[in-house]
Short mmCIF file of C-alpha atoms in Angstrom, two decimals:
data_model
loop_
_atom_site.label_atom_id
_atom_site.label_comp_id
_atom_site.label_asym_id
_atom_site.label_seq_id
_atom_site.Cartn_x
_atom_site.Cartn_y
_atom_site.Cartn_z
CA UNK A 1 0.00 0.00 0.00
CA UNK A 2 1.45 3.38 -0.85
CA UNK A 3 2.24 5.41 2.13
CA UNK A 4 1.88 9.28 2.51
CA UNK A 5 3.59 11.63 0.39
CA UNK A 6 4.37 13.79 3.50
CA UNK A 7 8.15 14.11 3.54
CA UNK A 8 10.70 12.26 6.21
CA UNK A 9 8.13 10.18 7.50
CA UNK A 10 8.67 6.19 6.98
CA UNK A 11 6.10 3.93 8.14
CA UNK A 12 8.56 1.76 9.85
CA UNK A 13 9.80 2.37 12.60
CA UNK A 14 12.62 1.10 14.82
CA UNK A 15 15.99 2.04 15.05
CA UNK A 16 19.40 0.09 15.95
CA UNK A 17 22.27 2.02 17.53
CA UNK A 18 25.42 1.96 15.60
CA UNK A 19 27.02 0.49 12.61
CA UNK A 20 24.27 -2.40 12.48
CA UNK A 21 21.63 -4.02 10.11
CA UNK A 22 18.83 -1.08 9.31
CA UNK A 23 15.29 -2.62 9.58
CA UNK A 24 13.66 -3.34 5.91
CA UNK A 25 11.80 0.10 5.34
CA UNK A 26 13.46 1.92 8.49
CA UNK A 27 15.31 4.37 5.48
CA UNK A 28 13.08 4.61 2.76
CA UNK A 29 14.68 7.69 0.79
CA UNK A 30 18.40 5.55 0.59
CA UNK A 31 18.89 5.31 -2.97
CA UNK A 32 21.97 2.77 -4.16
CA UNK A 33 23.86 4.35 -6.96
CA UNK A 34 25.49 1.57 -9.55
CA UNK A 35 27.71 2.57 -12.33
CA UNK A 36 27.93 -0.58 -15.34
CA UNK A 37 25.64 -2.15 -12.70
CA UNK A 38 28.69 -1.79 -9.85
CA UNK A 39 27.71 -0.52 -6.54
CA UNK A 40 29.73 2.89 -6.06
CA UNK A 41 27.74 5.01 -4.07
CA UNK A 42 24.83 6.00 -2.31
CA UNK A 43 22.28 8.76 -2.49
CA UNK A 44 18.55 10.32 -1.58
CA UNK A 45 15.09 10.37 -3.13
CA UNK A 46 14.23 14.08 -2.48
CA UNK A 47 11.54 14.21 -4.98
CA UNK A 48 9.57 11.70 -7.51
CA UNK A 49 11.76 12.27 -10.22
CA UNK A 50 15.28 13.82 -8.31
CA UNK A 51 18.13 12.13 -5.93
CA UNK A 52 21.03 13.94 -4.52
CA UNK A 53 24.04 12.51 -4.28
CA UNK A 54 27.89 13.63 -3.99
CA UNK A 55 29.30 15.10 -6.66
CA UNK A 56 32.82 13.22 -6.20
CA UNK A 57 31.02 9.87 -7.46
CA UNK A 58 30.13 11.43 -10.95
CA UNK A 59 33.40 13.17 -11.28
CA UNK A 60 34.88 13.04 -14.84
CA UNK A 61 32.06 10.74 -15.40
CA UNK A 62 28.48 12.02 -16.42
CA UNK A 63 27.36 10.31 -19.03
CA UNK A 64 24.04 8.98 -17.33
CA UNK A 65 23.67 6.30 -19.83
CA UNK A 66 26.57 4.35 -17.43
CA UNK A 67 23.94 4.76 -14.21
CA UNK A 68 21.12 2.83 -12.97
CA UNK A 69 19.33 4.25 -9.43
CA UNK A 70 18.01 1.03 -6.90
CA UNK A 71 14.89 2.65 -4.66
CA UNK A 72 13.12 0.43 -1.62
CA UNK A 73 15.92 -1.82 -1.63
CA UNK A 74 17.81 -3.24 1.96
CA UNK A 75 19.64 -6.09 0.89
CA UNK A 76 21.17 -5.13 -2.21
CA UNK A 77 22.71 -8.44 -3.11
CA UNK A 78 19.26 -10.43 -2.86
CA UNK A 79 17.06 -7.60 -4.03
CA UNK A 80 13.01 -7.94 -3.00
CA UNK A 81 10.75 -8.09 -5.88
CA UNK A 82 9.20 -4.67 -4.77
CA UNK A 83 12.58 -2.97 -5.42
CA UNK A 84 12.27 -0.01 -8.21
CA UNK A 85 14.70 0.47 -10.60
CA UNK A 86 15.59 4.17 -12.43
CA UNK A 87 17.95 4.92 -15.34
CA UNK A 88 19.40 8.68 -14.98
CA UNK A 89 18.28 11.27 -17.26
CA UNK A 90 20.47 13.64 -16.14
CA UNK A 91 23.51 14.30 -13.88
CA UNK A 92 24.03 17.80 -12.47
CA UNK A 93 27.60 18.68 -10.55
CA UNK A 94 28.10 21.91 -8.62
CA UNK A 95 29.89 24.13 -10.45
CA UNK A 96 32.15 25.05 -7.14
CA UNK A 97 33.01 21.16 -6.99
CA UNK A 98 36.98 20.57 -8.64
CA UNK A 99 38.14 16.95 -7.79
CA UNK A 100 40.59 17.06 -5.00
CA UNK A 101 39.89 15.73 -1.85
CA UNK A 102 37.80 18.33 0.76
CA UNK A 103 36.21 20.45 -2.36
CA UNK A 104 34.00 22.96 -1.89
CA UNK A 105 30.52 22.20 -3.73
CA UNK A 106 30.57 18.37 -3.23
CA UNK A 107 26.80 17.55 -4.20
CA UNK A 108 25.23 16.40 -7.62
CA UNK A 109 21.17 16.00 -8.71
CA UNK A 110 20.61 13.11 -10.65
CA UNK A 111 16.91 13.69 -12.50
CA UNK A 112 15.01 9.86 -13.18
CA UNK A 113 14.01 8.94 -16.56
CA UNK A 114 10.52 8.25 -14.84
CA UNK A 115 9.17 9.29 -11.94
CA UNK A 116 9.22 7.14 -8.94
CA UNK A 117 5.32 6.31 -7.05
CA UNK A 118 5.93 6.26 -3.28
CA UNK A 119 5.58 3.23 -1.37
CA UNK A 120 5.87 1.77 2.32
CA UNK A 121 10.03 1.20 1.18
CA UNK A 122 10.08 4.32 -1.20
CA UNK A 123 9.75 7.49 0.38
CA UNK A 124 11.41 11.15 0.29
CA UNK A 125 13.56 12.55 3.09
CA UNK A 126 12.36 16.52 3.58
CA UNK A 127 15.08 19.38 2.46
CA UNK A 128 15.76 21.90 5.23
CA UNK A 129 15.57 25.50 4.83
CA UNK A 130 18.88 27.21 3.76
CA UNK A 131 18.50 29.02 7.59
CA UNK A 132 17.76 25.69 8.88
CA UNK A 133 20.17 24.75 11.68
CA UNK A 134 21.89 21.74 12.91
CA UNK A 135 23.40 22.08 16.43
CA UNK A 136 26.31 20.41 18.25
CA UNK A 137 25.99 17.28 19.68
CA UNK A 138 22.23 16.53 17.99
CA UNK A 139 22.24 12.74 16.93
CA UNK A 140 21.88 12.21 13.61
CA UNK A 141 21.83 9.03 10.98
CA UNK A 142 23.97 7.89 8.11
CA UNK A 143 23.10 4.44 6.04
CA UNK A 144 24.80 3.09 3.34
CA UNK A 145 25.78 0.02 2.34
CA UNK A 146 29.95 1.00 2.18
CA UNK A 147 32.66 -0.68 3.62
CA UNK A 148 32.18 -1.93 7.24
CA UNK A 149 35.83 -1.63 7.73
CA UNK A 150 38.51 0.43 6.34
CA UNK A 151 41.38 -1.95 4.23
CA UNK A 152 43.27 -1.66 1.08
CA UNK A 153 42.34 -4.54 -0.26
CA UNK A 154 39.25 -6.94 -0.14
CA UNK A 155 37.15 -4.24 1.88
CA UNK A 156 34.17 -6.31 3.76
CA UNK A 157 31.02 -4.54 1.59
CA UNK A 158 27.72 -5.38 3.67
CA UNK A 159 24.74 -6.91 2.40
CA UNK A 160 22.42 -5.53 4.92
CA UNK A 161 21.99 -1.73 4.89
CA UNK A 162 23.69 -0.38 7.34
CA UNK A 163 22.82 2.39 9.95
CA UNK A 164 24.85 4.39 12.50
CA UNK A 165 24.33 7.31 15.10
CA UNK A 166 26.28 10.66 15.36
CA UNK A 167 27.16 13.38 17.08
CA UNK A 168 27.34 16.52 14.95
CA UNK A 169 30.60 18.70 16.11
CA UNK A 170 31.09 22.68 14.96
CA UNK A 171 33.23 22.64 11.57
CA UNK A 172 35.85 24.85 14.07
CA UNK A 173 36.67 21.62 16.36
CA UNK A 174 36.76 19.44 13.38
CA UNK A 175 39.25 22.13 11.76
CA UNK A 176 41.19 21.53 15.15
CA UNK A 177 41.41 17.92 15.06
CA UNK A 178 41.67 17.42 11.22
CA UNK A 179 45.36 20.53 11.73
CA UNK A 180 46.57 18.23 14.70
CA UNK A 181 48.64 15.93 12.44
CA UNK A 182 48.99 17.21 8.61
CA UNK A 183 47.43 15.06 5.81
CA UNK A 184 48.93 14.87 2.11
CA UNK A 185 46.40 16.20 -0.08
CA UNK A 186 44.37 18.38 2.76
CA UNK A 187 45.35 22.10 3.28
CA UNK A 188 45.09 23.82 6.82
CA UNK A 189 41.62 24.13 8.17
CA UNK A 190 40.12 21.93 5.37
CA UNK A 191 36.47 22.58 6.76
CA UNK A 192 34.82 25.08 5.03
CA UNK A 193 31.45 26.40 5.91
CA UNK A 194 29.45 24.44 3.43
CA UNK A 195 30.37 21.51 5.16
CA UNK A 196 29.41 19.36 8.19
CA UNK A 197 31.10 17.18 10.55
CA UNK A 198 30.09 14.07 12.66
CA UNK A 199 31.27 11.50 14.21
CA UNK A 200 33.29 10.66 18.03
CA UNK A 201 36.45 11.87 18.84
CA UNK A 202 37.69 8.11 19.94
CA UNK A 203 36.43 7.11 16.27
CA UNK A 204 34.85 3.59 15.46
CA UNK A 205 31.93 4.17 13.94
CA UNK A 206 31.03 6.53 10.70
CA UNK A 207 30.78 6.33 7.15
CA UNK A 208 33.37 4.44 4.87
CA UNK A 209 33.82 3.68 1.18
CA UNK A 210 30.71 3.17 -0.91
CA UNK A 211 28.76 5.26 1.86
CA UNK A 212 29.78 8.09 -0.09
CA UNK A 213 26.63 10.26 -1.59
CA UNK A 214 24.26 9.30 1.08
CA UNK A 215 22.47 11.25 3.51
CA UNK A 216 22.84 12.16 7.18
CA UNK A 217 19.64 12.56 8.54
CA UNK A 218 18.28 14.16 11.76
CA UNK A 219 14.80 13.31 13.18
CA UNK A 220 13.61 17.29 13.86
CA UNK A 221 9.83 17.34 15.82
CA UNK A 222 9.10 14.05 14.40
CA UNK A 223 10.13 13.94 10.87
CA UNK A 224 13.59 13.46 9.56
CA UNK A 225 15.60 16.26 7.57
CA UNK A 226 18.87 15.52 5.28
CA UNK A 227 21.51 18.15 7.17
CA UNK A 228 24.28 16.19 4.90
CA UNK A 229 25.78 14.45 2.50
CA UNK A 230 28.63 12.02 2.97
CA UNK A 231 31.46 13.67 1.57
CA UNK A 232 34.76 12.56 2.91
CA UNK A 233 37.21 11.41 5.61
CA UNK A 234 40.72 10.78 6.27
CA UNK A 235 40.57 6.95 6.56
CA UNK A 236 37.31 5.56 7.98
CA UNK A 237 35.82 6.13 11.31
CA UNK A 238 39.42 6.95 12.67
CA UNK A 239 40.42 8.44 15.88
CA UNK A 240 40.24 12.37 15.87
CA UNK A 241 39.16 12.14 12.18
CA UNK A 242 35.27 12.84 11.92
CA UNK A 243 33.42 12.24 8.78
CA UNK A 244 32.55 15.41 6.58
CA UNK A 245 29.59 15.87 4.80
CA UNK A 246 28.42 18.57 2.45
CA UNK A 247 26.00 20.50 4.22
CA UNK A 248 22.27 20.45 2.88
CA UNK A 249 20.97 23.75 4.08
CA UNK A 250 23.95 25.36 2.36
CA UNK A 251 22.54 24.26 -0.77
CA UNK A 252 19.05 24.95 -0.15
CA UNK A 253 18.44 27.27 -3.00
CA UNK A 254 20.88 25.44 -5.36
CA UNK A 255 18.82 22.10 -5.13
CA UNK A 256 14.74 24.00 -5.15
CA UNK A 257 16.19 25.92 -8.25
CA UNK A 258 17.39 22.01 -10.05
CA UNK A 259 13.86 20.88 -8.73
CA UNK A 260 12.05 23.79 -10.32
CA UNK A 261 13.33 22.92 -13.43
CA UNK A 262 15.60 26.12 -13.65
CA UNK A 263 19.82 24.95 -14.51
CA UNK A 264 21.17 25.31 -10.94
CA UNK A 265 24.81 26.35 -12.26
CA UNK A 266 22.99 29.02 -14.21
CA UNK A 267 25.39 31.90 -15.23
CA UNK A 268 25.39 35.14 -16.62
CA UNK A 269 27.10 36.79 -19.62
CA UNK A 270 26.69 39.96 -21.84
CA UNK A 271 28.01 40.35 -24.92
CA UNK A 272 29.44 43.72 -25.60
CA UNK A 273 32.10 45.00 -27.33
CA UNK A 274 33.56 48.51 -27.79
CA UNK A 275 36.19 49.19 -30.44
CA UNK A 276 36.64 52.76 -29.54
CA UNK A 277 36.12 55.24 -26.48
CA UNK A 278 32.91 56.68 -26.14
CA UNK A 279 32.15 60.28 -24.54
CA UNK A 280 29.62 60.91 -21.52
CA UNK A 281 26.81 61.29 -22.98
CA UNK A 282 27.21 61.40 -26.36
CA UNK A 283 26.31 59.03 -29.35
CA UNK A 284 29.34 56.36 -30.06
CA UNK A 285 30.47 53.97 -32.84
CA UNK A 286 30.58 51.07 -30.74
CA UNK A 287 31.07 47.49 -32.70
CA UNK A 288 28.17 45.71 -30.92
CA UNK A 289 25.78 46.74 -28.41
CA UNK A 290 22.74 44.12 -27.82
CA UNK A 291 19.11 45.48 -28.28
CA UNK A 292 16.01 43.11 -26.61
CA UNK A 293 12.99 43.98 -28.39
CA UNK A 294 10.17 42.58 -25.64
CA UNK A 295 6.90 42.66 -26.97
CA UNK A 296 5.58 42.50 -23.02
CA UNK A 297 7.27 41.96 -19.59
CA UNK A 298 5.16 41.19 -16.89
CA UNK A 299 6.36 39.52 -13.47
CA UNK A 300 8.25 36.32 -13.99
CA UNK A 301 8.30 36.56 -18.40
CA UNK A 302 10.57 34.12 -19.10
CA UNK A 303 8.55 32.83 -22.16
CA UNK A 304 11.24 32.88 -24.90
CA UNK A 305 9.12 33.93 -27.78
CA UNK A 306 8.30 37.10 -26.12
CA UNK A 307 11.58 37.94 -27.09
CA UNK A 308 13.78 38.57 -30.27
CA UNK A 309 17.57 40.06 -30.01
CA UNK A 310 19.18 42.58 -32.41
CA UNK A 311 22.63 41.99 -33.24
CA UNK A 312 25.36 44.77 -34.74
CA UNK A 313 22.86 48.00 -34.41
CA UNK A 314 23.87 51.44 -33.81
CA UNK A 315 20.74 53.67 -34.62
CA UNK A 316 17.33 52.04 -33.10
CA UNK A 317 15.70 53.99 -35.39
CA UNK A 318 16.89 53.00 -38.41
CA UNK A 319 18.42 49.85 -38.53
CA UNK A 320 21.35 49.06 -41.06
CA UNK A 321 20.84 46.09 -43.29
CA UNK A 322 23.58 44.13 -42.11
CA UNK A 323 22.10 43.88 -38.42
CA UNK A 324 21.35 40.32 -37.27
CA UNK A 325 18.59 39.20 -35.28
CA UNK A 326 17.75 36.26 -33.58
CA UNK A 327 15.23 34.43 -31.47
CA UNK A 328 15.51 33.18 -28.19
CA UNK A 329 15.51 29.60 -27.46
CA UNK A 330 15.97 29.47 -24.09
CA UNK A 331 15.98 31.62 -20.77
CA UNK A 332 17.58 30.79 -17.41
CA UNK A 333 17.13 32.99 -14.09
CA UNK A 334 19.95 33.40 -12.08
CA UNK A 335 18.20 31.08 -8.93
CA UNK A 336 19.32 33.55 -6.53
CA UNK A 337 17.59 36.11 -7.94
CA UNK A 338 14.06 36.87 -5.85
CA UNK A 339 12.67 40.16 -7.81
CA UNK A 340 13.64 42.85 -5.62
CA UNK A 341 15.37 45.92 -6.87
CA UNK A 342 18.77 45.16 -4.91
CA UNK A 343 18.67 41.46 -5.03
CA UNK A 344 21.65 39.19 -5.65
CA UNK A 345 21.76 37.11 -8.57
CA UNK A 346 20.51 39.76 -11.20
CA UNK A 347 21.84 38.26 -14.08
CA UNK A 348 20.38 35.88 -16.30
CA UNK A 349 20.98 33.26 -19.91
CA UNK A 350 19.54 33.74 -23.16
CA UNK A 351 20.43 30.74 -25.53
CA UNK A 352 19.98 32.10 -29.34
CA UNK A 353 17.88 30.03 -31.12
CA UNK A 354 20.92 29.89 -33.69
CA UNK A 355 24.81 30.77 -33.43
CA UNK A 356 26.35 33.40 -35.24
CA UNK A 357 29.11 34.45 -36.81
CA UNK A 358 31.72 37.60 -35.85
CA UNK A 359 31.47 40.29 -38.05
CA UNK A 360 33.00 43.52 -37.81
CA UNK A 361 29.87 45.12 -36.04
CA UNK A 362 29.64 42.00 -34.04
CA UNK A 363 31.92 40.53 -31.41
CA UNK A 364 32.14 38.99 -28.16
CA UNK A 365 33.74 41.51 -24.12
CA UNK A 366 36.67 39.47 -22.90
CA UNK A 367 35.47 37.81 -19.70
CA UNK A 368 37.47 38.42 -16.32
CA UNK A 369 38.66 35.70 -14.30
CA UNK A 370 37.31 35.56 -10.94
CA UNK A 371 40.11 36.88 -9.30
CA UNK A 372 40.13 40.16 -11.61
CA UNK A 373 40.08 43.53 -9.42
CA UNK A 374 39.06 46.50 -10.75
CA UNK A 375 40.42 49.44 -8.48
CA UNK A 376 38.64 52.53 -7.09
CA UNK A 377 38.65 55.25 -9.86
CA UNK A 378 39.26 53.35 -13.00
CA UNK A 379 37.88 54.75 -15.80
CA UNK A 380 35.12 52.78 -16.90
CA UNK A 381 32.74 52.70 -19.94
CA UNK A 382 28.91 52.14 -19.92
CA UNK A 383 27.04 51.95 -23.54
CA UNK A 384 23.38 51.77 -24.49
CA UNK A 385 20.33 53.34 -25.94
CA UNK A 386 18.59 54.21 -22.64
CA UNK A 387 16.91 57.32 -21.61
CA UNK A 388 19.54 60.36 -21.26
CA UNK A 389 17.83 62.19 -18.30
CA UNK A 390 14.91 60.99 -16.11
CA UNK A 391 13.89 65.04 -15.08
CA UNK A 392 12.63 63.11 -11.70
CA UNK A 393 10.78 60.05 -12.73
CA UNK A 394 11.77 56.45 -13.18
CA UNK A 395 14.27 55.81 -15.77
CA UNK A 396 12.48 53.39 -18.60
CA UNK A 397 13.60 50.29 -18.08
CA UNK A 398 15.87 49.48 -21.46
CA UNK A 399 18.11 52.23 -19.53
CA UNK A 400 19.47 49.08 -17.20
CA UNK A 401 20.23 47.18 -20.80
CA UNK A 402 24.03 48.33 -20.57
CA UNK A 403 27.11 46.27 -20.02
CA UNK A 404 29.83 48.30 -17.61
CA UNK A 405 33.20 47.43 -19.38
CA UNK A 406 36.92 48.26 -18.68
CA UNK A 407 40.15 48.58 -20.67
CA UNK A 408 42.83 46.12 -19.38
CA UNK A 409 46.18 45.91 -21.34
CA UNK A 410 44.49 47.16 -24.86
CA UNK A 411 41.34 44.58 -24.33
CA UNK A 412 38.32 45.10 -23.29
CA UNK A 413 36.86 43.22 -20.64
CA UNK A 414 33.24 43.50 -18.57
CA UNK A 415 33.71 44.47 -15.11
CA UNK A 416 29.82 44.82 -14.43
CA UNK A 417 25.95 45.04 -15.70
CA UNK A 418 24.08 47.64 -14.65
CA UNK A 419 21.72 46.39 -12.10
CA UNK A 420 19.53 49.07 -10.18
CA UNK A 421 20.39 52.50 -8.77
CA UNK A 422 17.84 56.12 -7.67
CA UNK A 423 16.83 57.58 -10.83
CA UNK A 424 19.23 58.00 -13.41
CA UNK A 425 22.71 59.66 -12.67
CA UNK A 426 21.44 61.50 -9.52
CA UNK A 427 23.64 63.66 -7.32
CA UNK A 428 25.11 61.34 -4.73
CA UNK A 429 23.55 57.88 -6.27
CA UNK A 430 25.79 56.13 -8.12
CA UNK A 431 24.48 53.25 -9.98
CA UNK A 432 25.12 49.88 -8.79
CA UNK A 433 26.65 46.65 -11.20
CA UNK A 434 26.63 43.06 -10.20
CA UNK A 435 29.84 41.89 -10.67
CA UNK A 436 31.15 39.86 -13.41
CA UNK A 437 34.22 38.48 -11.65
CA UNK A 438 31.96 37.24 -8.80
CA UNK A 439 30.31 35.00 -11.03
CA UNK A 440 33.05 34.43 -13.22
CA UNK A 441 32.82 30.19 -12.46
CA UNK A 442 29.17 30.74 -12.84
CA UNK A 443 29.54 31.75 -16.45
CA UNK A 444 32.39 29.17 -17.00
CA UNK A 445 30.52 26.25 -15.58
CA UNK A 446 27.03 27.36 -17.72
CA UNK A 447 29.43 27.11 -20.99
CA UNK A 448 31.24 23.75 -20.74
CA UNK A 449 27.82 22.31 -19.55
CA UNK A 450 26.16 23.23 -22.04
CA UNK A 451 29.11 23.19 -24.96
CA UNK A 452 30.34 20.10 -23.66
CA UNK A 453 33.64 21.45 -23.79
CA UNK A 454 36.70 21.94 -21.37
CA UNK A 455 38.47 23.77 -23.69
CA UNK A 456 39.20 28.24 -23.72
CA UNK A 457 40.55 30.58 -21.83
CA UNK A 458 39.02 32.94 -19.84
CA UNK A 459 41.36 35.39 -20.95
CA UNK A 460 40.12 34.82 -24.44
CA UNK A 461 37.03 36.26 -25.82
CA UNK A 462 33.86 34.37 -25.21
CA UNK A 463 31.22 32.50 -27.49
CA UNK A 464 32.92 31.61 -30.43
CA UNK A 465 29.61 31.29 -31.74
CA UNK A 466 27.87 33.99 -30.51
CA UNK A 467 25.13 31.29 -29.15
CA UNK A 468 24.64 32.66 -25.61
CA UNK A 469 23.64 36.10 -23.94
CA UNK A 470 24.04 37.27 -20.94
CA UNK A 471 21.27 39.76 -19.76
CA UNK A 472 19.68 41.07 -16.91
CA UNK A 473 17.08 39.29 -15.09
CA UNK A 474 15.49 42.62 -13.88
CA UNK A 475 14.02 42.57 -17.45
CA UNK A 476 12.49 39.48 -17.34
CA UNK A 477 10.95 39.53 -13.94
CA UNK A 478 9.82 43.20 -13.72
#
């Protein structure tokens, strides 16, 4: 019979204190990840169609054709006939996440092929709040069916899933323990602050190989909340070496924008390019400036074919006949953007619905790297066909259409996107950019994911083929 659909509730009960066999049911979100139908990790059901997992097991390995997803299951090597199996649809990494050992952004969404019905054995853990708190010393779960014992060779795998309780300890003490003696491959105060730690000082019990992806749960006023995901250790279960887990509430609004459907590694870019200086206020001979011609923008207008783009223009008014335009074939919202005038996150994606070619009208800002600084009283440039004076009202809104760009070395590279400001060029209100170099991995991350390719500099100019725009998401949520 199918149970409720009310979050972190199983209908079994019943739980066994440390590193022991977890009663059939007692876990009913644990997912068991195989890859070429080899157990390597575990994960979550969070959703009817979504898991979340670590991003370290799909590292350098995304193809989701290798994956199948086991739901309901607690024996996994004598499986019950009312076990569900999933193939993957989809595999999505944290952009933050780089391989080594004690990364940042160690968390992945895998997306079903089907959805998954709930049942008695299949059933989704909740998702805390990003404000949500953990405190020290609460007890909290991890299962998995990963080593019971930590060995170079012929590592004892259980067939049972397994089930422990821990202590969670403040990232600062596990800093303390983890810089007592140092470890190759771990810098100084590896702990960052999207991560959790748990475990016992003393050691012997925790998560080990193959536990890797799965959740740490906490029961909170009778239902049970995923604070973690098993991340990584320095051994297994070892004296003053706690497990580490990626923290869930961290990630709050990167996981609810995957589950709305929105890319979670969403990233901005405009493309912009100036081949000569322009004066205050005065008309220029720029090489490409960007015109969106919306045919209506209400709150939340991310319908594509409201939109069309106008490549290579320099009078609105009469438009030369070697402009381009093209359609829009896709738009992503920055996820941390919320609709207020001074949010965060006020960038957003356009995919064209076709590439394009450079031209001499048309080609592509050089894009900082993240660790670009732009110093106090650099002379800037901002370009676009926005109003020229507001005489005290609101300043129409293609006024914020204007990239904020900088001359570095004889290139030209965007430092910022106009974002929101009082009025228009008032006396004491400056107007305020987000910051390209902030989300610099953002807009590297959004390219190879969706070029499939490693390959560029970020030095180099971006978009090769002109196939992705970077605008602001004021316009499409106003």
């Amino acid at each position: 019979s199918s149970s409720s659909t009310v979050c972190g509730q199983p209908v079994i009960s019943g739980r066994i204190v440390g590193g022991d066999d977890a009663t059939n049911g007692a876990w009913p979100w644990q997912v068991a990840v195989l890859r070429s139908y080899y157990f390597i990790c575990g994960g979550s059901l969070i959703d009817k169609e979504w898991v979340l997992s670590a991003a370290h097991c799909f590292y350098n390995a995304t193809n989701p054709d290798e994956y199948l997803l086991i739901f309901g299951a607690n024996q996994l090597l004598n499986l019950s006939p009312d076990v569900v199996v999933r193939r993957v649809k989809r595999i999505i990494l944290h952009y933050d996440y780089n391989g080594p050992v004690a990364s940042s952004g160690d968390i992945a969404l895998l997306q079903l092929s089907f959805p998954v019905d709930f049942t008695n054995n299949i059933h989704p853990i909740c998702l805390p709040e990003s404000s949500a708190e953990f405190y020290v010393n609460t007890n909290c779960w991890v299962t998995g069916w990963g080593n019971t014992q930590f060995k170079e060779r012929d590592t004892a795998k259980p067939k049972t899933l397994q089930e422990v309780k821990l202590p969670l300890i403040t990232w600062e003490i596990c800093n303390i323990y983890y810089n007592m003696v140092p470890i190759q491959g771990l810098t100084w105060n590896p702990m960052k602050a999207d991560m959790l730690c748990a475990g016992y000082q003393i050691g012997g019990k925790g998560p080990c190989q193959g536990d890797s992806g799965g959740p740490l749960v906490c029961n909170v006023q009778g239902s049970w909340f995923q604070a973690g995901i098993v991340s990584w250790s320095v051994g297994c279960a070892q004296r003053n070496y706690p497990s580490v887990y990626a923290s869930v509430p961290y990630y709050a609004k990167w996981i609810s924008a995957g589950l709305e459907g929105r890319d979670p590694n969403s990233a901005a870019l405009v493309v912009s390019y100036l081949n000569s200086t322009v004066s205050r206020g005065k008309t220029s001979n720029l090489a490409l400036q960007v015109l969106v011609v919306y045919f209506s923008y209400i709150h939340s207008a991310t319908n594509p074919d409201d939109y069309f783009l106008v490549f290579g223009a320099y009078q609105l008014s009469n438009l030369s006949t070697d402009k381009v335009v093209r359609d829009v074939n896709r738009i992503i919202l920055h996820y941390d953007y919320i609709g207020t005038y001074d949010s965060s996150g006020d960038i957003a994606l356009l995919q064209l619905s076709s590439p394009m070619e450079f031209t001499n009208n048309i080609l592509p800002i050089c894009l900082p790297e993240s660790s670009a600084e732009f110093y106090a009283n650099t002379n800037c440039w901002v370009t676009g066909w926005g109003n020229t004076q507001t005489d005290g009202e609101k300043c129409s809104l293609p006024c914020l259409l204007r990239p904020l760009v900088c001359k570095v070395q004889g290139s030209w590279f965007q430092a910022g996107i106009v974002s929101w400001g009082r009025g228009c060029a008032l006396h004491n209100y400056p107007g305020v950019y987000t910051s390209v170099p902030y989300y610099t991995k953002w807009i590297s991350a959004t390219l190879e994911g969706s070029n499939n390719s490693n390959s560029g500099s970020q030095n180099a100019p971006l978009l090769a083929n002109l196939e992705f725009l970077l605008l602001l998401a004021l316009l499409l949520t106003l």
